[in-house]
Coordinates of C-alpha atoms and ligand atoms in Angstrom, one line a residue:
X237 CA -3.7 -35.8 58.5
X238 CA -4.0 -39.0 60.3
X239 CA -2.6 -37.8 63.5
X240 CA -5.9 -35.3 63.1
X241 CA -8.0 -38.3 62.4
X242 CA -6.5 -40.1 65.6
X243 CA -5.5 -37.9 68.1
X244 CA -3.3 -40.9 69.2
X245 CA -0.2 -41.4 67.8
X246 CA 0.2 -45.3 68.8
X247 CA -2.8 -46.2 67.0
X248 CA -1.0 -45.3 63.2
X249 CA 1.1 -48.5 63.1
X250 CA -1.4 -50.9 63.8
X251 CA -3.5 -49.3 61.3
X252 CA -1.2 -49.9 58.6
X253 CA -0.5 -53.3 59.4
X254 CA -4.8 -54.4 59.6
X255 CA -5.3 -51.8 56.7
X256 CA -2.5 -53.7 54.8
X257 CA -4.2 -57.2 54.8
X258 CA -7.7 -56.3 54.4
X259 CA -6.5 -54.0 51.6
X260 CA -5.3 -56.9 49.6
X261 CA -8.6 -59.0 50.1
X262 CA -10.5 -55.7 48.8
X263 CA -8.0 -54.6 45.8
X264 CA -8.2 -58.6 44.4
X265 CA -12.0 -58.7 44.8
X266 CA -12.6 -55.7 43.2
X267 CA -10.0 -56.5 40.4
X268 CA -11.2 -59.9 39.7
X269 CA -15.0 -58.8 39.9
X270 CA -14.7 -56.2 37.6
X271 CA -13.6 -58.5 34.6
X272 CA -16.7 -60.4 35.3
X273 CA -19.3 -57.7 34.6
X274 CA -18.8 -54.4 33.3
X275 CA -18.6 -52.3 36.2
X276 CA -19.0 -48.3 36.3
X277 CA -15.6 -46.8 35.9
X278 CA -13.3 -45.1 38.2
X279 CA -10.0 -43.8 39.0
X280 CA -7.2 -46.6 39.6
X281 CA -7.8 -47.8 43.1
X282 CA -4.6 -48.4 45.2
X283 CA -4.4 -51.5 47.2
X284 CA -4.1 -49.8 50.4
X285 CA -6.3 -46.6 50.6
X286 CA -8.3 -47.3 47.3
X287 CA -8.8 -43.7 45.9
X288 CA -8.8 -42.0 49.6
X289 CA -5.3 -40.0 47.9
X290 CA -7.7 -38.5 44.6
X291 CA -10.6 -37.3 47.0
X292 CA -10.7 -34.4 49.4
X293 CA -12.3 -35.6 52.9
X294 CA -12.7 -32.0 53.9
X295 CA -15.1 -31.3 50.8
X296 CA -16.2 -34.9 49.0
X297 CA -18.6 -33.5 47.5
X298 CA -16.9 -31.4 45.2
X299 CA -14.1 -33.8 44.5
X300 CA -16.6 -36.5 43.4
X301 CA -18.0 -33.5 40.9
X302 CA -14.7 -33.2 39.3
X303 CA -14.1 -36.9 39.1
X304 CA -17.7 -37.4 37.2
X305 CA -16.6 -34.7 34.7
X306 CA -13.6 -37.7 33.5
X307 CA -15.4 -40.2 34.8
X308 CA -19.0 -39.7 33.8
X309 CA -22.4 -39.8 35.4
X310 CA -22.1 -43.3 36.7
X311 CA -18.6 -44.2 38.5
X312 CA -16.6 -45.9 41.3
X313 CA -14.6 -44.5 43.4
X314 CA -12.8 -46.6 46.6
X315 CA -13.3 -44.9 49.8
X316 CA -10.6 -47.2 51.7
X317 CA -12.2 -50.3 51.6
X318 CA -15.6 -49.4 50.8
X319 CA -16.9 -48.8 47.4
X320 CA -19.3 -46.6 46.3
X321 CA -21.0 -46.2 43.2
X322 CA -21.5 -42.0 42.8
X323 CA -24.0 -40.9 40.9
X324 CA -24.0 -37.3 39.3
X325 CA -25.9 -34.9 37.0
X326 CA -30.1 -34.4 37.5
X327 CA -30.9 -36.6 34.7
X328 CA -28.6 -39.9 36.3
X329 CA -29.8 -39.4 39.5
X330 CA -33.7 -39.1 38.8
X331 CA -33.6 -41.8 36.7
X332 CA -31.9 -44.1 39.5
X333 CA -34.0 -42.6 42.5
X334 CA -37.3 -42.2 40.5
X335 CA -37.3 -44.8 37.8
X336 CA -35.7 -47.6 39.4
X337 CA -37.0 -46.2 42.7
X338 CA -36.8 -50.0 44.5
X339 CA -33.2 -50.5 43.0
X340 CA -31.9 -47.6 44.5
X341 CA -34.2 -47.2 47.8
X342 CA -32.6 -48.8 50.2
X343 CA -30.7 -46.2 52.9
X344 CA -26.7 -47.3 53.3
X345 CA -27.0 -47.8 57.2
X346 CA -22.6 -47.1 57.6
X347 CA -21.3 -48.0 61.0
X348 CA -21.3 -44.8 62.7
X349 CA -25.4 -44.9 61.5
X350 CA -25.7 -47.9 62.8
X351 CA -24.3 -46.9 66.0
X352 CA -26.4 -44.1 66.5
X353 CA -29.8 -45.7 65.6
X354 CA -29.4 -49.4 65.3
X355 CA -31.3 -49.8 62.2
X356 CA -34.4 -48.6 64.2
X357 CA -36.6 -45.2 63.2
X358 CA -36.8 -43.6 59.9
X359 CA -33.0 -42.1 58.7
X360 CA -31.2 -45.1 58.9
X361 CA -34.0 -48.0 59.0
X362 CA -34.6 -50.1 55.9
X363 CA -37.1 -53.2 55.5
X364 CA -40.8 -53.6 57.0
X365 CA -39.7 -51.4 60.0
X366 CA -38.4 -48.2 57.8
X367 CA -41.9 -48.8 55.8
X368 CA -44.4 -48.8 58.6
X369 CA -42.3 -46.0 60.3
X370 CA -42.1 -44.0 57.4
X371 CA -46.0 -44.2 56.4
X372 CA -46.9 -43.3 60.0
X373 CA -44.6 -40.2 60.3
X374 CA -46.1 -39.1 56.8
X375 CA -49.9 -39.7 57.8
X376 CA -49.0 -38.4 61.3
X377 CA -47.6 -35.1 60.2
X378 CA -50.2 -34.6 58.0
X379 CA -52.9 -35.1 60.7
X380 CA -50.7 -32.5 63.1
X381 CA -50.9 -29.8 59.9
X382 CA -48.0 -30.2 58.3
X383 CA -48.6 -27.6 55.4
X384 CA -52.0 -26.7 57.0
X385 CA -53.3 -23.7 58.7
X386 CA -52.4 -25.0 62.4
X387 CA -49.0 -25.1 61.5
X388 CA -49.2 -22.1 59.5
X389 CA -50.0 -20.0 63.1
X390 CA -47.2 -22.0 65.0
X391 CA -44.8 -20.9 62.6
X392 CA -46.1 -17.2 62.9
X393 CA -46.1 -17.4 66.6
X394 CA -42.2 -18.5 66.4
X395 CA -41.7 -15.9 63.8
X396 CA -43.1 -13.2 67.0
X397 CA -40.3 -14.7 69.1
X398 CA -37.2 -14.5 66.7
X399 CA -38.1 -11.0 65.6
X400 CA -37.9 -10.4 69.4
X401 CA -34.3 -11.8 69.9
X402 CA -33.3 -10.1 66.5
X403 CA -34.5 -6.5 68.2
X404 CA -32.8 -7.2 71.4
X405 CA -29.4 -6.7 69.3
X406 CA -30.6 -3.4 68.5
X407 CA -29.0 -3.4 65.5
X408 CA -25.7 -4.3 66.1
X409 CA -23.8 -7.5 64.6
X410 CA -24.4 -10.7 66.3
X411 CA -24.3 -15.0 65.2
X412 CA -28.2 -16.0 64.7
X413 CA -27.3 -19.4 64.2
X414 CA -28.7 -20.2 68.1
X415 CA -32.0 -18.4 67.4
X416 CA -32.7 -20.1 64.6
X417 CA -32.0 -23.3 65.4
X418 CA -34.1 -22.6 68.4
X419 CA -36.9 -21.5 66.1
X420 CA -36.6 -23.9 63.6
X421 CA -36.4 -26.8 66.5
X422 CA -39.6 -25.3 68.5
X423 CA -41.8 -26.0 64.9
X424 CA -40.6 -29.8 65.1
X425 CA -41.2 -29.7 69.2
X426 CA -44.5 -28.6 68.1
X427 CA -45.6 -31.2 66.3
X428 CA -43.7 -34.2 68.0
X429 CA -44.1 -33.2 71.7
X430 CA -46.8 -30.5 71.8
X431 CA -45.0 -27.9 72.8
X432 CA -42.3 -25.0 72.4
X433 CA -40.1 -24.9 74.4
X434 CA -37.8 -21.3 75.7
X435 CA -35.2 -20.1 74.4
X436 CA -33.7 -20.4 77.2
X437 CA -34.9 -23.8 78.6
X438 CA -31.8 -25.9 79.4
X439 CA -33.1 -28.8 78.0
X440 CA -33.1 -27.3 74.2
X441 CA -30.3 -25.7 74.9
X442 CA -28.1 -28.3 75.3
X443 CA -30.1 -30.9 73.4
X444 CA -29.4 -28.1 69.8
X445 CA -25.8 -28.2 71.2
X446 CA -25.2 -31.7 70.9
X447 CA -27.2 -31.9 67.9
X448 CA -25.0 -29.6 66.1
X449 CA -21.9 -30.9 67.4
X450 CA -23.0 -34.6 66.6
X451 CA -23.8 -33.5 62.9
X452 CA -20.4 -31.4 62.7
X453 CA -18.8 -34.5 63.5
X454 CA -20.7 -37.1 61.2
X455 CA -19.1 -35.1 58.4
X456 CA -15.5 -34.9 59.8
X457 CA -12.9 -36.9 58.4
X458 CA -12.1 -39.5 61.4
X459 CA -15.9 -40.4 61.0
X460 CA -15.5 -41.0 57.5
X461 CA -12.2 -43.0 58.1
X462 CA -14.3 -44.8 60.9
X463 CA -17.5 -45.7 58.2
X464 CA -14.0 -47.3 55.9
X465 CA -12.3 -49.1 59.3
X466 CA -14.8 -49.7 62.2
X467 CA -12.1 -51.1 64.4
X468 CA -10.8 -47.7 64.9
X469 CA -13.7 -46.7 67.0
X470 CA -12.2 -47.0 70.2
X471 CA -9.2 -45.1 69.1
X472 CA -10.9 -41.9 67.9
X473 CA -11.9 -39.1 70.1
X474 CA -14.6 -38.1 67.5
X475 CA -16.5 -41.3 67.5
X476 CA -16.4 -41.2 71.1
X477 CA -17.8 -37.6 71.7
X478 CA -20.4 -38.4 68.9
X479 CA -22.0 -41.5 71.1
X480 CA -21.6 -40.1 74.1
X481 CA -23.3 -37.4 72.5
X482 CA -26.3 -38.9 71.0
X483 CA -26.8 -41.0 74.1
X484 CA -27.7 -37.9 76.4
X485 CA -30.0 -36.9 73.8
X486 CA -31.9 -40.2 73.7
X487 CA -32.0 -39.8 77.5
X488 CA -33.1 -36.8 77.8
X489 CA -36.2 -37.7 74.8
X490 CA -36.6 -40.5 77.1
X491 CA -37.9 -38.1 79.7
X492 CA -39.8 -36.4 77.5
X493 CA -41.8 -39.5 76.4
X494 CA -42.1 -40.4 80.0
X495 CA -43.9 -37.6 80.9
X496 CA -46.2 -37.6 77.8
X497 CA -46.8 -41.3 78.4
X498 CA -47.9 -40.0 82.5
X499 CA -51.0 -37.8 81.0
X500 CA -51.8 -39.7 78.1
X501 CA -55.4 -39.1 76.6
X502 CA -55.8 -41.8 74.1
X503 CA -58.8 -40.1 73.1
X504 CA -57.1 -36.5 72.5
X505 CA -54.0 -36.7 71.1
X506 CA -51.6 -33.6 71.8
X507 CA -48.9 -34.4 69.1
X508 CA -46.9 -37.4 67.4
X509 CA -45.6 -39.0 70.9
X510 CA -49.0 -39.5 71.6
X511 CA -50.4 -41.0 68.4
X512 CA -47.6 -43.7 68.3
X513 CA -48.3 -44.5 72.3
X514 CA -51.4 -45.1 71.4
X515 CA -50.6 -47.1 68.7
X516 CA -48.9 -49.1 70.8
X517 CA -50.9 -49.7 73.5
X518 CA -54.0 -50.9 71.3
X519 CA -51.6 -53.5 69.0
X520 CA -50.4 -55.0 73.1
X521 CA -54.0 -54.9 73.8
X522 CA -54.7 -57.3 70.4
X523 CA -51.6 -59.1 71.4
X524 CA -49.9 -58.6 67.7
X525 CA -46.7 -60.1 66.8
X526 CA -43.9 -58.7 65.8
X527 CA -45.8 -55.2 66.2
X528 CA -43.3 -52.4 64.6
X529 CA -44.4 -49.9 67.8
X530 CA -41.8 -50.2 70.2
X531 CA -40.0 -47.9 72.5
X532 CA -37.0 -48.0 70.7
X533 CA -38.9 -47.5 67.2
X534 CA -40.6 -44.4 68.9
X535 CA -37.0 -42.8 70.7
X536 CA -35.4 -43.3 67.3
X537 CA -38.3 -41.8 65.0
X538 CA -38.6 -38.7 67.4
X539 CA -34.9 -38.5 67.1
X540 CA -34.7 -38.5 63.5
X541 CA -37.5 -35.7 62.7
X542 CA -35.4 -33.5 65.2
X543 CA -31.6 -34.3 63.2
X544 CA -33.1 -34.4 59.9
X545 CA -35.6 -31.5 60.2
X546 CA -34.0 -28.5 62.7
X547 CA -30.8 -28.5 61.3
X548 CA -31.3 -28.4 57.8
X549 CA -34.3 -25.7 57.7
X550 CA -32.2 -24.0 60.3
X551 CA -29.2 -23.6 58.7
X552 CA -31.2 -22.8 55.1
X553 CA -32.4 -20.0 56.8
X554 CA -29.0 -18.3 57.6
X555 CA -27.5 -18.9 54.2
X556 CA -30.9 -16.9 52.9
X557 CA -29.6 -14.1 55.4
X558 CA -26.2 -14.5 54.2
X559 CA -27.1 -14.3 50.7
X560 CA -29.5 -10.7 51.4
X561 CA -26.4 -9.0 53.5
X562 CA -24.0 -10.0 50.5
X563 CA -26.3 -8.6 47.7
X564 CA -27.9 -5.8 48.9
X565 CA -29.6 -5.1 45.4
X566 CA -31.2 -8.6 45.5
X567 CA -32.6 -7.6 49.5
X568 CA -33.7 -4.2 47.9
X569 CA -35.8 -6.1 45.6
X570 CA -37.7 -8.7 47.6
X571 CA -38.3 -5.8 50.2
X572 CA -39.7 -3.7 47.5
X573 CA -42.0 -6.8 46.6
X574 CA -43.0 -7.3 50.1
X575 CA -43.7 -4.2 50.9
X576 CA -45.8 -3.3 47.7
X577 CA -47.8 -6.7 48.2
X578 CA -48.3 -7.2 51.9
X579 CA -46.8 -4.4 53.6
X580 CA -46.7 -4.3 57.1
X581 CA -49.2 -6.7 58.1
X582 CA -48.3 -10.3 58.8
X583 CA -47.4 -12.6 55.9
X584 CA -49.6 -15.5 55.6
X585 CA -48.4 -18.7 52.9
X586 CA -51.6 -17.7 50.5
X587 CA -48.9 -14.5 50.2
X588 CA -46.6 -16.2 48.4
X589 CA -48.3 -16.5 44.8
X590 CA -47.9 -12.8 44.9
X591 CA -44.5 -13.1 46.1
X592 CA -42.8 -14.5 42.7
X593 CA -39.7 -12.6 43.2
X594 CA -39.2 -13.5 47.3
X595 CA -40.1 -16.9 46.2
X596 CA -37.4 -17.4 43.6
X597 CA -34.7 -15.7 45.8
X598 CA -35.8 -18.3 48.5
X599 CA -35.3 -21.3 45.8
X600 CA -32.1 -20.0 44.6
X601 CA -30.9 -19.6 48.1
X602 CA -31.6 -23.2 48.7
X603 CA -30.0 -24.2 45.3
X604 CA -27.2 -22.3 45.7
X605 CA -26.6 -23.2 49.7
X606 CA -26.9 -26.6 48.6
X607 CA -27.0 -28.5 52.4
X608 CA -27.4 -32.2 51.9
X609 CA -24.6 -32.6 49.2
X610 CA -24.7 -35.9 49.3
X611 CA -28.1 -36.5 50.1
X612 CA -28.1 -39.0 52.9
X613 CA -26.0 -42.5 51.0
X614 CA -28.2 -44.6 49.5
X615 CA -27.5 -48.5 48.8
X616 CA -28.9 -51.1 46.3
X617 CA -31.3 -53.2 47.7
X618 CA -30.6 -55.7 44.3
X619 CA -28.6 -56.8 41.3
X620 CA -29.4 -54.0 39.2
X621 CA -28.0 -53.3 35.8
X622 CA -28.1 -49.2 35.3
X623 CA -27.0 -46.9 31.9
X624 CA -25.0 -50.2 31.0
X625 CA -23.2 -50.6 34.5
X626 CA -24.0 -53.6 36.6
X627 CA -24.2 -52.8 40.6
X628 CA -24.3 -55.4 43.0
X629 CA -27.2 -55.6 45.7
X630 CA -26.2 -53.8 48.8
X631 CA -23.7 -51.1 47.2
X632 CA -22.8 -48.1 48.7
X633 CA -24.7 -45.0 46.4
X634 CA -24.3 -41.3 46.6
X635 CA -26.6 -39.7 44.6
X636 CA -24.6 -36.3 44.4
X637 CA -26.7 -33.6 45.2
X638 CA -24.4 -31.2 44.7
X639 CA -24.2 -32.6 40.5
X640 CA -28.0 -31.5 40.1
X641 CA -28.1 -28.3 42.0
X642 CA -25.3 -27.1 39.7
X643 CA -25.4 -29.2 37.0
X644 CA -24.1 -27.1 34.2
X645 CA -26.9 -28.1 31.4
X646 CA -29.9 -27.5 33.5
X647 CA -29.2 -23.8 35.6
X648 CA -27.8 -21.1 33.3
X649 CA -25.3 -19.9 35.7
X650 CA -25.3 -22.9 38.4
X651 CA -22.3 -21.2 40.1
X652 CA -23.6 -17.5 40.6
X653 CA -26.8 -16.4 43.1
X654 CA -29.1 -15.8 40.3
X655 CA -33.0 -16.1 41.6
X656 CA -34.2 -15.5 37.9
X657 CA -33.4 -19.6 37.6
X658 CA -36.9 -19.4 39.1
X659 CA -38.6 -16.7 36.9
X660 CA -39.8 -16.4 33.5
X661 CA -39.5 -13.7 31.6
X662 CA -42.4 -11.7 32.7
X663 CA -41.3 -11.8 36.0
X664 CA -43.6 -14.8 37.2
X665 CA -42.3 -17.9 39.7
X666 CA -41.1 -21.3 38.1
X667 CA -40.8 -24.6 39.6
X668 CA -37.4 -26.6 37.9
X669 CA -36.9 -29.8 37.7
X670 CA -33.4 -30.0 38.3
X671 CA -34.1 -27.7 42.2
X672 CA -33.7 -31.5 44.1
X673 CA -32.5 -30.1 47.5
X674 CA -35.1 -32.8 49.1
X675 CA -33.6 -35.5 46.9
X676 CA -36.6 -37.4 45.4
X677 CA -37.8 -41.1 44.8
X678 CA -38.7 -43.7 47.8
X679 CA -36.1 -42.1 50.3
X680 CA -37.1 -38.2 49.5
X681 CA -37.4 -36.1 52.1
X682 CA -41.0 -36.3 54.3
X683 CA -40.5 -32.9 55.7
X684 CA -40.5 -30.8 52.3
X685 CA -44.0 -29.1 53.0
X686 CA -43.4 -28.2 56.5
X687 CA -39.5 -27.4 55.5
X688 CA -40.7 -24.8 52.6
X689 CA -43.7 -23.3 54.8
X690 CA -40.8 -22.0 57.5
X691 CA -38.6 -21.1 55.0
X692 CA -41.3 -18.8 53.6
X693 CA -42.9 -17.6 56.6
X694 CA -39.5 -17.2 58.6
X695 CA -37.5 -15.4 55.8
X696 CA -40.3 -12.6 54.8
X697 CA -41.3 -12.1 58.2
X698 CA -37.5 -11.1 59.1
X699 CA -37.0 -8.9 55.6
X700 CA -40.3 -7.6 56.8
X701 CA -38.9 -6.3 60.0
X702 CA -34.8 -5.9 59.4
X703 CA -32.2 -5.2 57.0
X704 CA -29.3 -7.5 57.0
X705 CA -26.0 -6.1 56.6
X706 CA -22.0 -7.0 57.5
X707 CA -20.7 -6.0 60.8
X708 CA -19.2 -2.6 60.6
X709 CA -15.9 -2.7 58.8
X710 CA -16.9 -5.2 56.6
X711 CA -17.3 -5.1 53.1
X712 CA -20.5 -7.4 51.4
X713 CA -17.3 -8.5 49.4
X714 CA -15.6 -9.8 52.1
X715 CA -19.0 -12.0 53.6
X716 CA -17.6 -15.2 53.5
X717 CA -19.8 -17.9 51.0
X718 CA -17.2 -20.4 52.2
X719 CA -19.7 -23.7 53.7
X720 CA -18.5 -25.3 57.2
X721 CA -18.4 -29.4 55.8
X722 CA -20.1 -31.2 57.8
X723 CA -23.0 -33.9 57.1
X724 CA -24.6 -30.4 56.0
X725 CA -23.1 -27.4 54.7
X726 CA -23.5 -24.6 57.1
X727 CA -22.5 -20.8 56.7
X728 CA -18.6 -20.3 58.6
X729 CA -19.1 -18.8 61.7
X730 CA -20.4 -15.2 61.1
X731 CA -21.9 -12.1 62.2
X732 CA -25.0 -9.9 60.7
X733 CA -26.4 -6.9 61.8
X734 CA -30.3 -6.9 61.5
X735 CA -31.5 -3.3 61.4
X736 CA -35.1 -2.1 62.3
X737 CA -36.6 -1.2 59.3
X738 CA -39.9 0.8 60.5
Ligands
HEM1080 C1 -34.5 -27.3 54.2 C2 -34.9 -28.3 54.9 C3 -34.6 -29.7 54.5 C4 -33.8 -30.3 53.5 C5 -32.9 -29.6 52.5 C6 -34.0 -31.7 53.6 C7 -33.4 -32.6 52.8 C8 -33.5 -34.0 52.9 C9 -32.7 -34.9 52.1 C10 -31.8 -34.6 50.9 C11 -33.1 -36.2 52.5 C12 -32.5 -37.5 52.0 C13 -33.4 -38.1 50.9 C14 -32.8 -39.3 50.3 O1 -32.2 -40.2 51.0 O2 -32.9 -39.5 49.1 C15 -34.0 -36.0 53.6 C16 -34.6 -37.1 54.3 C17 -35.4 -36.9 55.3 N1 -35.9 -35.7 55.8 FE1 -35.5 -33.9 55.1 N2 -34.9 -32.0 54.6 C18 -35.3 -30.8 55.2 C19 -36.2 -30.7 56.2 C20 -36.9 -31.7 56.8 C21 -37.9 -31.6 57.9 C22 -38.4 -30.2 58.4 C23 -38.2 -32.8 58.3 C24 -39.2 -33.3 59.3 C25 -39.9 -32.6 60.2 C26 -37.4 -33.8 57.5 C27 -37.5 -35.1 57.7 C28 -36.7 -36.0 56.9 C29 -36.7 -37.5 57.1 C30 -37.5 -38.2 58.2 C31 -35.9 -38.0 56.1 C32 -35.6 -39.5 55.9 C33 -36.5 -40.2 54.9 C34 -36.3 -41.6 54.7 O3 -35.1 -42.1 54.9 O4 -37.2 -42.4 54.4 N3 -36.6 -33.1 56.7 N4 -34.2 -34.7 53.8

């Protein structure tokens, strides 16, 4: 294990020796704290590693699950030196994110998030800057259609281009993961830059590339040791690859800005870039202090709708692909459905109160896929006393996503693909409470409109045109359900075949 973490075998001994002496520090604090104030509970923490031995860095998620069925809703578990209060089950974490909303708001900004965005943009921003960043992404998107008509045809015009890659395979299995993304990316391109962008464009290309790599890595255990023991940047490969990686991207959004700023209308604006240049320009013209518009405010915001918005609607979309090729009978009956409601022409979103059934098998997909399991750390932003427990300003929280997508007293069978969690009995679509894949609260997701509108679009359009099934040889059975961990879960490497359907 730690010679996978470090890929450098000198660096173990000094490890132990630093780990050794800031260990004590942390196991005395923590001791002496917690006879203070009544503290959430958790497993014995060891001096050294805290509870690093009871947790499974490969799939925290779930081993935080079973820890909150001993240690309850509200605990503490020790990642190294860090210590994070977990939170689990729907009714825990809505009360946290949506009744004490300000308690709980603040976003944990760890050191590899820092690195990457230094506490500029939207993701991992907190303060006047995250609040003036976030209420001008929302206002902007909304003015560039997000859930509107104009990004209703951008989304169908995408849709024209991915059924076209899907045909070129004829039929025979291939990985869609790289169409998607490019698909999935182009909506975001849309509304940020202006434009789409090729499938083939070198820029995208390698720009989705590092993207993906860079969020494979966030989730990978020498990151994770690197959030517990930032001195071991230097020494691990990961942490190298992942700022090398992130800085191309920023250069290459760089040039993008560059040339956006070059033919700059401030009286038409083309998409978000332009909006915030403008911004910008007028608060220099009235000479404002400490204006929140800056370049680096700007790179960072543009770089955070692209991580937190292609990736996770991308990768939704395959697990909905996976799901039809492994339950053919559940395929059969949203292509019945489409069929009898729309047929062949194009679907359009006003489709989709007539599409009860596709609908639910969407939801459940998303429930069931589950890709933010940890929703992205939260941290207290104040003394807060919560379900008994007192938390200290500026803890470390996880509200576990994966506890309220299958927590076991809200979905009848939270374990199996079952789409009628979303019907009633006569067959029509309901919304649950506990379906929080967008987290909720101050921190919730500002994409969820747009997200849900290419989920829709995307997935009916493709059942429209194809049947998904394994590659030849393999059983549905044998279709892996298995998630890749990183900061999302994504399907394992895999192949479909999508077969013309008319
Ligand atoms: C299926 C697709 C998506 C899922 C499952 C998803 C899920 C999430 C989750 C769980 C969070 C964390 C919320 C929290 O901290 O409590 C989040 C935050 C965020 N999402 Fe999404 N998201 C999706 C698509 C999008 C899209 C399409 C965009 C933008 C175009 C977007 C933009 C953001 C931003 C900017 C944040 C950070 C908000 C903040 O910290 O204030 N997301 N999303």
């Amino acid at each position: 294990m730690l010679e996978d973490i470090f890929q450098s075998s000198t660096s173990v001994s000094l490890l132990v020796t630093v780990v050794g002496l800031l260990a004590f520090h942390n196991f005395y604090s923590s001791f002496s704290s917690q006879e203070k104030r009544r503290e959430p509970p958790g497993p014995t923490c060891l001096p050294l590693l805290g509870n690093l031995l009871q947790v499974d860095l490969k799939r925290l998620d779930s081993s935080l699950f079973d820890l909150s069925k001993k240690y309850g809703p509200v605990f503490t578990v020790h990642l190294g030196l860090q210590k994070v209060v977990v939170l689990a089950g729907y009714k825990t974490v809505k009360q946290a994110l949506v009744n004490h909303a300000e308690e709980f708001g603040d976003r944990d900004i760890t050191p590899i998030f820092y690195d990457v965005h230094k506490g500029h943009g939207l993701l991992f921003s907190n303060g006047d800057s995250w609040k003036e960043m976030r209420r001008f992404a929302i206002a902007t998107l909304k003015d560039f259609g997000m859930g509107k008509r104009i990004t209703e045809e951008k989304i169908i015009d995408e849709c024209h281009y991915l059924i076209e890659v899907f045909e070129q395979h004829e039929g025979k299995a291939f990985d869609n993961t790289q169409a998607i993304s490019f698909a999935s990316s182009n909506i975001v391109a849309a509304i940020v830059f202006g434009k789409r962008f090729e499938y083939k464009d070198p820029v995208l290309r390698t720009m989705l590339k590092k993207d993906h790599e860079t969020i494979h890595l966030l989730g990978s255990p020498s990151i994770l040791m690197y959030n517990m023991f930032p001195w071991l940047g230097p020494f691990l490969q990961n942490w190298k690859r992942l700022i090398e990686n992130v800085r191309e991207n920023e250069e290459d959004i760089k040039r993008i800005v560059a040339d956006l700023k070059e033919t700059l209308n401030p009286e038409m604006h083309r998409c978000y870039v332009d909006v915030f240049l403008t911004r910008k320009m007028n608060l220099e013209e009235s000479e404002s202090k400490d204006s929140h518009y800056h370049v680096e405010n700007l790179v960072t915001s543009v770089t955070s709708l692209f991580a937190a918005g292609t990736d996770t609607s991308a990768n939704t979309l395959q697990w909905c692909l996976l799901f039809m090729a492994k339950y053919p009978h559940i395929q059969d009956q949203v292509q019945e459905e489409l069929s009898r409601v729309v047929g062949s022409r194009q679907v359009r979103v006003e489709d989709r109160k007539n599409l009860p059934y596709t609908d639910a098998v969407i939801h459940e997909s998303q429930r069931l896929a589950n890709v933010t399991p940890l929703s992205i750390p939260h941290k207290t932003s104040r003394d807060v006393t919560f379900q008994g427990y007192f938390i200290k300003a500026g803890t470390t929280v996880f509200p576990l996503l994966t506890s309220v997508l299958y927590d076991e007293s809200m979905w009848e069978s939270p374990h199996t693909f079952n789409p009628s969690h979303f019907l009633d009995k006569e067959g029509k679509f309901i919304r649950r409470e506990a379906f929080m894949a967008f987290s909720a609260g101050r921190r919730m997701c500002i994409g969820e409109s747009l997200a849900k509108m290419e989920l829709f679009l995307f997935f009916t359009s493709l059942l429209q045109h194809f049947r998904f099934t394994p590659p030849p040889g393999v059983t549905e059975e044998e279709l892996d359900l298995a998630p890749s961990v990183g900061f999302t879960l994504t399907p394992l490497p895999h192949e479909l075949c999508a077969v013309r359907r008319h």
